[in-house]
Amino acid sequence: FCAWSYAAGAIKPQAAIYAYLCEGLGCAPDEILMIGDTPKADVDGPRAFGMQACLLDRQGRATAGATHLRSLREVEDRVS
């Protein structure tokens, strides 16, 4: 399932796009892990909506204490 902004009628970090995603997946917000490379749209917005989120930080620039991944290969370790 894809939550395209034109279909959802909203863009990240607007809550409506995350609601559209949850509805399309048939999941509660806390059952979803959002992974993306934009802190505001892919981490702050989803967390404010009640989703779990990780920053994909391939360059290692995340601040200390931030929940981040250096590679998508790390996802399995985080969700296991």
PDB file of C-alpha atoms in Angstrom:
ATOM      1  CA  PHE A   1       0.000   0.000   0.000  1.00  0.00           C
ATOM      2  CA  CYS A   2       1.289   3.478  -0.864  1.00  0.00           C
ATOM      3  CA  ALA A   3       0.088   6.705   0.721  1.00  0.00           C
ATOM      4  CA  TRP A   4       0.549   9.116  -2.174  1.00  0.00           C
ATOM      5  CA  SER A   5      -0.100  12.713  -1.124  1.00  0.00           C
ATOM      6  CA  TYR A   6      -2.487  13.384  -4.011  1.00  0.00           C
ATOM      7  CA  ALA A   7      -4.631  10.380  -2.975  1.00  0.00           C
ATOM      8  CA  ALA A   8      -4.526  11.248   0.730  1.00  0.00           C
ATOM      9  CA  GLY A   9      -5.209  14.931   0.136  1.00  0.00           C
ATOM     10  CA  ALA A  10      -2.355  15.816   2.476  1.00  0.00           C
ATOM     11  CA  ILE A  11       1.425  15.909   2.587  1.00  0.00           C
ATOM     12  CA  LYS A  12       3.876  14.895   5.277  1.00  0.00           C
ATOM     13  CA  PRO A  13       3.938  15.956   8.101  1.00  0.00           C
ATOM     14  CA  GLN A  14       0.162  16.621   8.027  1.00  0.00           C
ATOM     15  CA  ALA A  15      -1.680  14.115  10.214  1.00  0.00           C
ATOM     16  CA  ALA A  16      -4.183  13.288   7.455  1.00  0.00           C
ATOM     17  CA  ILE A  17      -1.573  11.452   5.390  1.00  0.00           C
ATOM     18  CA  TYR A  18      -0.644   9.215   8.326  1.00  0.00           C
ATOM     19  CA  ALA A  19      -4.352   8.567   9.014  1.00  0.00           C
ATOM     20  CA  TYR A  20      -4.775   7.606   5.342  1.00  0.00           C
ATOM     21  CA  LEU A  21      -1.831   5.228   5.635  1.00  0.00           C
ATOM     22  CA  CYS A  22      -3.192   3.588   8.790  1.00  0.00           C
ATOM     23  CA  GLU A  23      -6.613   3.163   7.243  1.00  0.00           C
ATOM     24  CA  GLY A  24      -5.168   1.691   4.055  1.00  0.00           C
ATOM     25  CA  LEU A  25      -3.028  -0.775   5.975  1.00  0.00           C
ATOM     26  CA  GLY A  26      -5.768  -1.590   8.480  1.00  0.00           C
ATOM     27  CA  CYS A  27      -3.386  -0.893  11.355  1.00  0.00           C
ATOM     28  CA  ALA A  28      -3.385   1.294  14.440  1.00  0.00           C
ATOM     29  CA  PRO A  29      -0.716   4.008  14.436  1.00  0.00           C
ATOM     30  CA  ASP A  30       1.355   2.269  17.115  1.00  0.00           C
ATOM     31  CA  GLU A  31       1.566  -0.846  14.917  1.00  0.00           C
ATOM     32  CA  ILE A  32       3.455   1.004  12.172  1.00  0.00           C
ATOM     33  CA  LEU A  33       7.162   1.768  11.948  1.00  0.00           C
ATOM     34  CA  MET A  34       7.841   4.696   9.616  1.00  0.00           C
ATOM     35  CA  ILE A  35      11.363   4.876   8.205  1.00  0.00           C
ATOM     36  CA  GLY A  36      12.508   7.849   6.189  1.00  0.00           C
ATOM     37  CA  ASP A  37      15.307  10.314   5.641  1.00  0.00           C
ATOM     38  CA  THR A  38      13.542  13.566   6.543  1.00  0.00           C
ATOM     39  CA  PRO A  39      13.349  14.270  10.290  1.00  0.00           C
ATOM     40  CA  LYS A  40      10.252  16.482  10.252  1.00  0.00           C
ATOM     41  CA  ALA A  41       8.186  14.502   7.732  1.00  0.00           C
ATOM     42  CA  ASP A  42       9.372  10.971   8.449  1.00  0.00           C
ATOM     43  CA  VAL A  43      10.050  11.056  12.200  1.00  0.00           C
ATOM     44  CA  ASP A  44       8.424  14.023  13.957  1.00  0.00           C
ATOM     45  CA  GLY A  45       5.125  13.866  12.051  1.00  0.00           C
ATOM     46  CA  PRO A  46       4.579  10.125  12.451  1.00  0.00           C
ATOM     47  CA  ARG A  47       5.530  10.206  16.142  1.00  0.00           C
ATOM     48  CA  ALA A  48       3.109  13.059  16.783  1.00  0.00           C
ATOM     49  CA  PHE A  49       0.431  10.867  15.176  1.00  0.00           C
ATOM     50  CA  GLY A  50       1.322   7.922  17.441  1.00  0.00           C
ATOM     51  CA  MET A  51       3.447   5.916  15.033  1.00  0.00           C
ATOM     52  CA  GLN A  52       6.900   4.552  15.673  1.00  0.00           C
ATOM     53  CA  ALA A  53       9.604   6.165  13.548  1.00  0.00           C
ATOM     54  CA  CYS A  54      13.297   5.892  12.723  1.00  0.00           C
ATOM     55  CA  LEU A  55      15.464   8.260  10.747  1.00  0.00           C
ATOM     56  CA  LEU A  56      17.372   6.672   7.873  1.00  0.00           C
ATOM     57  CA  ASP A  57      20.722   8.384   8.329  1.00  0.00           C
ATOM     58  CA  ARG A  58      23.148   6.915   5.835  1.00  0.00           C
ATOM     59  CA  GLN A  59      25.746   9.651   6.458  1.00  0.00           C
ATOM     60  CA  GLY A  60      25.764   9.274  10.262  1.00  0.00           C
ATOM     61  CA  ARG A  61      24.680  12.869  10.949  1.00  0.00           C
ATOM     62  CA  ALA A  62      21.933  12.124  13.510  1.00  0.00           C
ATOM     63  CA  THR A  63      22.248  13.834  16.847  1.00  0.00           C
ATOM     64  CA  ALA A  64      23.044  11.832  19.942  1.00  0.00           C
ATOM     65  CA  GLY A  65      20.043   9.994  21.312  1.00  0.00           C
ATOM     66  CA  ALA A  66      18.110  10.111  18.040  1.00  0.00           C
ATOM     67  CA  THR A  67      16.495   6.887  16.910  1.00  0.00           C
ATOM     68  CA  HIS A  68      18.174   6.279  13.608  1.00  0.00           C
ATOM     69  CA  LEU A  69      19.326   3.615  11.187  1.00  0.00           C
ATOM     70  CA  ARG A  70      22.464   3.769   9.085  1.00  0.00           C
ATOM     71  CA  SER A  71      21.047   1.259   6.596  1.00  0.00           C
ATOM     72  CA  LEU A  72      17.734  -0.424   5.838  1.00  0.00           C
ATOM     73  CA  ARG A  73      19.522  -3.685   6.657  1.00  0.00           C
ATOM     74  CA  GLU A  74      19.239  -2.687  10.328  1.00  0.00           C
ATOM     75  CA  VAL A  75      15.436  -2.787  10.264  1.00  0.00           C
ATOM     76  CA  GLU A  76      15.233  -6.486  11.035  1.00  0.00           C
ATOM     77  CA  ASP A  77      17.330  -5.994  14.186  1.00  0.00           C
ATOM     78  CA  ARG A  78      15.022  -3.183  15.349  1.00  0.00           C
ATOM     79  CA  VAL A  79      11.765  -5.063  14.876  1.00  0.00           C
ATOM     80  CA  SER A  80      12.859  -8.539  16.002  1.00  0.00           C
TER      81      SER A  80
END
